Short mmCIF file of C-alpha atoms and ligand atoms in Angstrom, two decimals:
data_model
loop_
_atom_site.label_atom_id
_atom_site.label_comp_id
_atom_site.label_asym_id
_atom_site.label_seq_id
_atom_site.Cartn_x
_atom_site.Cartn_y
_atom_site.Cartn_z
CA MET A 18 0.36 -29.48 -10.45
CA LYS A 19 2.99 -28.73 -7.85
CA ARG A 20 1.83 -28.45 -4.28
CA ILE A 21 3.45 -25.24 -3.02
CA ILE A 22 3.18 -24.22 0.60
CA ARG A 23 3.67 -20.47 1.12
CA VAL A 24 4.94 -19.44 4.54
CA PHE A 25 4.56 -15.88 5.88
CA PRO A 26 6.35 -14.62 9.00
CA ARG A 27 3.30 -12.61 10.11
CA ARG A 28 -0.34 -12.15 9.20
CA THR A 29 -1.46 -8.86 7.70
CA ARG A 30 -4.69 -7.82 6.07
CA ALA A 31 -3.24 -8.93 2.73
CA THR A 32 -2.05 -12.40 3.77
CA PRO A 33 -3.75 -15.22 1.82
CA THR A 34 -6.06 -17.43 3.84
CA ASP A 35 -6.15 -20.69 1.84
CA GLU A 36 -4.99 -23.96 3.42
CA LEU A 37 -1.53 -23.81 1.78
CA ALA A 38 -0.81 -20.35 3.24
CA ILE A 39 0.87 -20.81 6.62
CA VAL A 40 1.69 -18.01 9.02
CA GLY A 41 4.53 -17.84 11.53
CA ARG A 42 5.25 -21.51 12.15
CA GLY A 43 7.36 -24.43 11.10
CA PRO A 44 5.95 -27.67 9.63
CA GLU A 45 3.49 -29.90 11.43
CA LEU A 46 3.00 -33.64 11.07
CA PHE A 47 0.76 -33.60 7.97
CA ASP A 48 2.32 -30.69 6.06
CA GLN A 49 3.47 -31.99 2.69
CA ALA A 50 4.66 -30.02 -0.33
CA ASP A 51 6.72 -30.18 -3.51
CA GLU A 52 8.12 -26.72 -2.74
CA VAL A 53 7.97 -24.25 0.11
CA HIS A 54 8.12 -20.48 -0.53
CA VAL A 55 8.86 -18.22 2.43
CA SER A 56 7.52 -14.77 1.54
CA VAL A 57 8.80 -11.76 3.48
CA ALA A 58 7.22 -8.31 3.20
CA PHE A 59 9.12 -6.46 5.95
CA THR A 60 12.90 -6.30 6.44
CA TRP A 61 12.51 -6.62 10.22
CA ASP A 62 11.00 -10.07 9.70
CA LEU A 63 14.08 -11.39 7.87
CA PRO A 64 15.77 -13.02 10.91
CA PHE A 65 12.57 -14.96 11.70
CA ALA A 66 12.11 -15.78 8.01
CA GLU A 67 15.61 -17.36 7.94
CA LYS A 68 14.56 -19.57 10.85
CA LEU A 69 11.42 -20.56 8.96
CA VAL A 70 13.55 -21.51 5.94
CA GLU A 71 15.60 -23.88 8.10
CA ALA A 72 12.52 -25.30 9.78
CA TRP A 73 10.84 -26.13 6.44
CA ARG A 74 13.91 -27.58 4.69
CA PRO A 75 13.14 -31.20 5.71
CA VAL A 76 9.71 -30.97 4.01
CA ALA A 77 10.71 -29.79 0.50
CA PRO A 78 13.10 -27.45 -1.33
CA VAL A 79 12.62 -23.96 0.18
CA ARG A 80 12.84 -20.59 -1.58
CA ILE A 81 12.81 -17.26 0.18
CA GLY A 82 11.52 -14.14 -1.57
CA GLY A 83 9.31 -11.09 -1.25
CA PRO A 84 9.96 -7.34 -1.10
CA ALA A 85 12.10 -7.50 2.08
CA THR A 86 14.70 -9.69 0.40
CA GLY A 87 15.35 -7.01 -2.25
CA GLU A 88 14.23 -9.42 -4.95
CA ARG A 89 12.52 -7.84 -7.96
CA GLY A 90 8.90 -8.85 -8.33
CA GLY A 91 7.82 -10.79 -11.41
CA ASP A 92 4.41 -11.13 -12.98
CA PHE A 93 1.61 -11.02 -10.45
CA GLU A 94 -0.26 -14.19 -9.51
CA PRO A 95 -3.61 -13.42 -7.79
CA GLY A 96 -4.00 -15.05 -4.40
CA ARG A 97 -0.46 -16.45 -4.26
CA TYR A 98 1.43 -14.05 -1.96
CA VAL A 99 -1.41 -11.64 -1.26
CA ARG A 100 -5.02 -12.65 -0.79
CA GLN A 101 -7.64 -12.66 -3.55
CA GLY A 102 -8.90 -9.17 -4.27
CA TYR A 103 -5.48 -7.52 -4.30
CA THR A 104 -3.73 -6.97 -7.61
CA VAL A 105 -0.43 -5.60 -8.90
CA THR A 106 -0.43 -4.50 -12.54
CA SER A 107 2.92 -2.70 -12.66
CA ARG A 108 6.14 -2.46 -10.69
CA GLY A 109 8.77 0.23 -10.27
CA CYS A 110 8.71 4.00 -9.89
CA PRO A 111 10.48 6.88 -11.65
CA ASN A 112 11.00 8.70 -8.30
CA ARG A 113 13.67 8.17 -5.64
CA CYS A 114 12.07 9.06 -2.32
CA TRP A 115 14.63 8.78 0.51
CA PHE A 116 12.43 6.65 2.77
CA CYS A 117 11.26 4.19 0.10
CA SER A 118 12.79 0.92 -1.09
CA VAL A 119 10.66 0.53 -4.23
CA TRP A 120 13.00 2.26 -6.68
CA LYS A 121 16.04 0.42 -5.28
CA ARG A 122 14.33 -2.96 -5.61
CA GLU A 123 12.11 -2.57 -8.67
CA GLY A 124 14.09 0.03 -10.60
CA ASN A 125 13.42 3.53 -11.89
CA GLU A 126 11.49 2.36 -14.92
CA VAL A 127 7.91 1.27 -14.53
CA ARG A 128 7.25 -2.24 -15.85
CA GLU A 129 3.71 -2.92 -16.96
CA LEU A 130 2.64 -6.47 -16.13
CA PRO A 131 -0.17 -8.61 -17.50
CA ILE A 132 -3.32 -7.30 -15.82
CA ARG A 133 -4.84 -9.82 -13.44
CA ASP A 134 -8.17 -9.51 -11.66
CA GLY A 135 -8.50 -7.78 -8.30
CA TRP A 136 -10.17 -4.71 -6.86
CA ASN A 137 -7.47 -3.41 -4.54
CA VAL A 138 -4.61 -2.03 -6.65
CA LEU A 139 -1.20 -2.19 -4.96
CA ASP A 140 0.96 -0.84 -7.81
CA ASP A 141 3.97 1.21 -6.77
CA ASN A 142 3.01 4.07 -9.08
CA LEU A 143 0.11 3.23 -11.37
CA LEU A 144 -0.16 6.74 -12.80
CA ALA A 145 3.41 6.48 -14.14
CA CYS A 146 2.16 3.79 -16.55
CA SER A 147 1.04 4.40 -20.12
CA GLU A 148 -2.46 5.69 -20.78
CA ALA A 149 -3.35 2.41 -22.50
CA HIS A 150 -2.30 0.40 -19.43
CA ILE A 151 -4.15 2.67 -17.00
CA ARG A 152 -7.32 2.51 -19.08
CA ALA A 153 -7.06 -1.29 -19.23
CA VAL A 154 -6.67 -1.43 -15.43
CA PHE A 155 -9.75 0.79 -14.99
CA ALA A 156 -11.70 -1.47 -17.37
CA MET A 157 -10.64 -4.56 -15.36
CA LEU A 158 -11.80 -2.84 -12.15
CA GLY A 159 -15.21 -2.28 -13.72
CA ARG A 160 -15.67 -6.08 -13.97
CA GLN A 161 -14.95 -6.82 -10.28
CA PRO A 162 -17.52 -7.79 -7.65
CA GLU A 163 -16.30 -5.13 -5.18
CA ALA A 164 -15.62 -1.40 -5.32
CA PRO A 165 -12.10 -0.47 -6.44
CA GLN A 166 -9.47 0.67 -3.98
CA PHE A 167 -6.08 2.16 -4.73
CA THR A 168 -4.16 1.47 -1.54
CA GLY A 169 -0.79 1.35 -3.32
CA GLY A 170 -1.11 5.09 -3.75
CA LEU A 171 -1.58 7.47 -6.69
CA GLU A 172 0.98 10.19 -7.33
CA SER A 173 -0.57 13.68 -7.17
CA LYS A 174 1.89 15.18 -9.66
CA LEU A 175 0.83 12.68 -12.31
CA LEU A 176 -2.93 13.00 -11.84
CA LYS A 177 -4.65 14.36 -14.96
CA PRO A 178 -8.28 15.40 -15.43
CA TRP A 179 -8.99 12.29 -17.53
CA HIS A 180 -7.85 10.04 -14.66
CA ALA A 181 -10.20 11.84 -12.26
CA GLU A 182 -13.07 11.65 -14.72
CA ALA A 183 -12.53 7.96 -15.47
CA LEU A 184 -12.33 7.20 -11.73
CA ARG A 185 -15.51 9.16 -11.13
CA ALA A 186 -17.32 7.28 -13.94
CA MET A 187 -16.50 3.88 -12.40
CA CYS A 188 -19.37 1.73 -11.25
CA PRO A 189 -19.23 0.91 -8.38
CA LYS A 190 -17.46 4.10 -7.33
CA PRO A 191 -13.96 3.74 -5.86
CA LYS A 192 -14.06 3.08 -2.14
CA GLN A 193 -10.63 4.55 -1.38
CA LEU A 194 -8.17 6.54 -3.49
CA PHE A 195 -4.90 7.02 -1.63
CA PHE A 196 -2.50 9.85 -2.44
CA ALA A 197 0.58 10.82 -0.42
CA TYR A 198 2.03 13.78 1.46
CA ASP A 199 5.50 12.61 2.41
CA THR A 200 7.71 15.66 1.99
CA ASP A 201 7.03 19.40 1.86
CA ASP A 202 7.18 19.53 -1.92
CA ASP A 203 4.18 17.15 -2.10
CA LEU A 204 1.81 19.80 -0.76
CA GLU A 205 1.20 21.90 -3.89
CA PRO A 206 0.68 18.83 -6.15
CA LEU A 207 -1.67 17.42 -3.49
CA ARG A 208 -3.72 20.62 -3.49
CA GLU A 209 -3.85 20.54 -7.29
CA ALA A 210 -4.90 16.87 -7.24
CA GLY A 211 -7.68 17.81 -4.79
CA ARG A 212 -8.88 20.50 -7.21
CA ILE A 213 -8.77 18.14 -10.23
CA LEU A 214 -10.68 15.43 -8.35
CA GLN A 215 -13.33 17.82 -7.09
CA ALA A 216 -13.74 19.38 -10.55
CA ALA A 217 -14.50 15.85 -11.81
CA GLY A 218 -17.19 15.41 -9.14
CA HIS A 219 -15.35 13.52 -6.36
CA HIS A 220 -16.46 14.62 -2.91
CA ALA A 221 -13.79 16.07 -0.66
CA HIS A 222 -13.19 15.59 3.06
CA PRO A 223 -15.28 15.78 5.22
CA LYS A 224 -18.23 15.05 2.91
CA SER A 225 -16.67 11.75 1.88
CA HIS A 226 -13.74 9.66 3.08
CA ALA A 227 -12.98 8.14 -0.30
CA LEU A 228 -10.16 10.59 -1.03
CA ARG A 229 -7.38 9.57 1.35
CA CYS A 230 -3.82 10.65 1.84
CA TYR A 231 -0.92 8.82 3.47
CA VAL A 232 1.00 11.39 5.51
CA LEU A 233 4.51 10.35 6.50
CA CYS A 234 5.53 11.40 10.00
CA GLY A 235 7.92 10.57 12.80
CA TRP A 236 11.25 10.57 10.98
CA PRO A 237 14.24 11.89 12.95
CA LYS A 238 13.70 15.61 13.69
CA ASP A 239 9.96 15.51 12.82
CA THR A 240 7.70 17.00 15.50
CA THR A 241 4.08 16.27 16.33
CA GLU A 242 3.25 19.98 15.79
CA ALA A 243 4.63 19.85 12.24
CA ALA A 244 2.93 16.51 11.60
CA ASP A 245 -0.40 17.88 12.91
CA ARG A 246 -0.04 20.78 10.49
CA ARG A 247 0.52 18.38 7.57
CA MET A 248 -2.59 16.37 8.50
CA ILE A 249 -4.67 19.56 8.54
CA GLU A 250 -3.17 20.65 5.21
CA ALA A 251 -4.14 17.28 3.72
CA MET A 252 -7.72 17.81 4.94
CA GLY A 253 -7.68 21.34 3.54
CA SER A 254 -6.72 19.83 0.18
CA GLY A 255 -9.81 17.59 0.28
CA PHE A 256 -8.26 14.35 1.61
CA THR A 257 -8.84 12.37 4.78
CA PRO A 258 -5.32 11.82 6.11
CA MET A 259 -3.81 8.58 7.31
CA ALA A 260 -0.62 8.95 9.33
CA MET A 261 2.22 6.60 8.40
CA ALA A 262 4.83 6.53 11.16
CA TRP A 263 8.34 6.19 9.78
CA ARG A 264 10.20 3.03 10.87
CA ASP A 265 13.93 2.51 11.06
CA GLU A 266 15.75 -0.44 9.45
CA ASP A 267 14.69 -2.70 12.34
CA GLY A 268 11.06 -1.73 11.91
CA LYS A 269 11.04 0.28 15.12
CA ARG A 270 9.07 3.45 15.71
CA SER A 271 8.69 5.31 18.98
CA GLN A 272 5.66 4.85 21.20
CA GLN A 273 4.91 8.53 20.76
CA TRP A 274 4.64 8.16 16.98
CA ALA A 275 2.72 4.90 17.26
CA GLY A 276 0.15 6.80 19.35
CA PHE A 277 0.14 9.66 16.87
CA GLN A 278 -0.50 7.22 14.02
CA ARG A 279 -3.48 5.70 15.84
CA GLN A 280 -4.94 9.14 16.39
CA TRP A 281 -4.69 9.94 12.65
CA ALA A 282 -5.68 6.60 11.13
CA ARG A 283 -9.46 6.18 11.41
CA PRO A 284 -11.65 8.49 9.30
CA GLY A 285 -14.42 8.57 11.93
CA ILE A 286 -12.05 9.76 14.68
CA ILE A 287 -10.40 12.29 12.35
CA TYR A 288 -13.77 13.67 11.32
CA ALA A 289 -14.97 14.02 14.93
CA ALA A 290 -11.68 15.69 15.96
CA SER A 291 -11.78 18.13 13.05
CA ARG A 292 -15.38 19.11 13.90
CA PHE A 293 -14.33 19.65 17.50
CA ARG A 294 -11.37 21.77 16.37
CA THR A 295 -13.46 24.00 14.10
CA GLY A 296 -16.41 24.12 16.51
CA GLU A 297 -18.89 22.93 13.84
S1 LIG B 319 6.68 7.93 -5.31
FE1 LIG B 319 6.04 6.30 -3.89
S2 LIG B 319 6.78 4.39 -4.81
FE2 LIG B 319 7.85 6.07 -5.82
S3 LIG B 319 9.80 6.24 -4.71
FE3 LIG B 319 8.35 7.71 -3.79
S4 LIG B 319 7.33 6.61 -2.10
FE4 LIG B 319 8.37 5.08 -3.40
#
């Protein structure tokens, strides 16, 4: 079997931790490989990734890939470019959100991949897949040692009662189900998703923090007042919000929005602040 060293420009929660996963450095004396793969998740890491490619060339043939390079993803290999526990069962999205690179990279048609084990689903748009695929993913999640999480995000507009019921019937129960409130037209579908989930027995914010919602903020012309309103609307729809500060091509966001994101990231802080606001 080939010995492949994977090199990552930075460590994130999803970075693999095995001995052949190397973060942010060139080769050392005893690093040996048949191939080196430099994997880049963020476009702003590309200049550093190019330097890593050059640094590793003397060790073995080097390939660079990952979402930031614009390369389409292939079949998912658990533990290779993201750590064990994460899984990707489909790629692509039928939507074309202005701030998102998924549809440009992966295409406007969803590709269903062979389903590999994991409990944290990172699919671009799982609910755009066929019913048979979604049911097979749910069945796979039922065999995992940890509670399912859907951190890739589920699209409110596509949520149907049977999805909510199947998610509710899972054992163990899902730890986190992320939806999204990115643009104004997401609000009504988000409210409807909240109603469908609650009708199926999922507990809404603040009773539970399992229903979560990424809320995009901080794009040019956004204001903290408007972003605050969107966070409160997400809570009113039953979801615990998580602010996602928009970044420009270089990965930069203002300090103001970085602070705003921190304030709206942790469920415990959000819950305490909302109690304070309502005087409960
Ligand atoms: S729905 Fe999500 S994955 Fe699809 S284009 Fe919009 S942000 Fe990207």
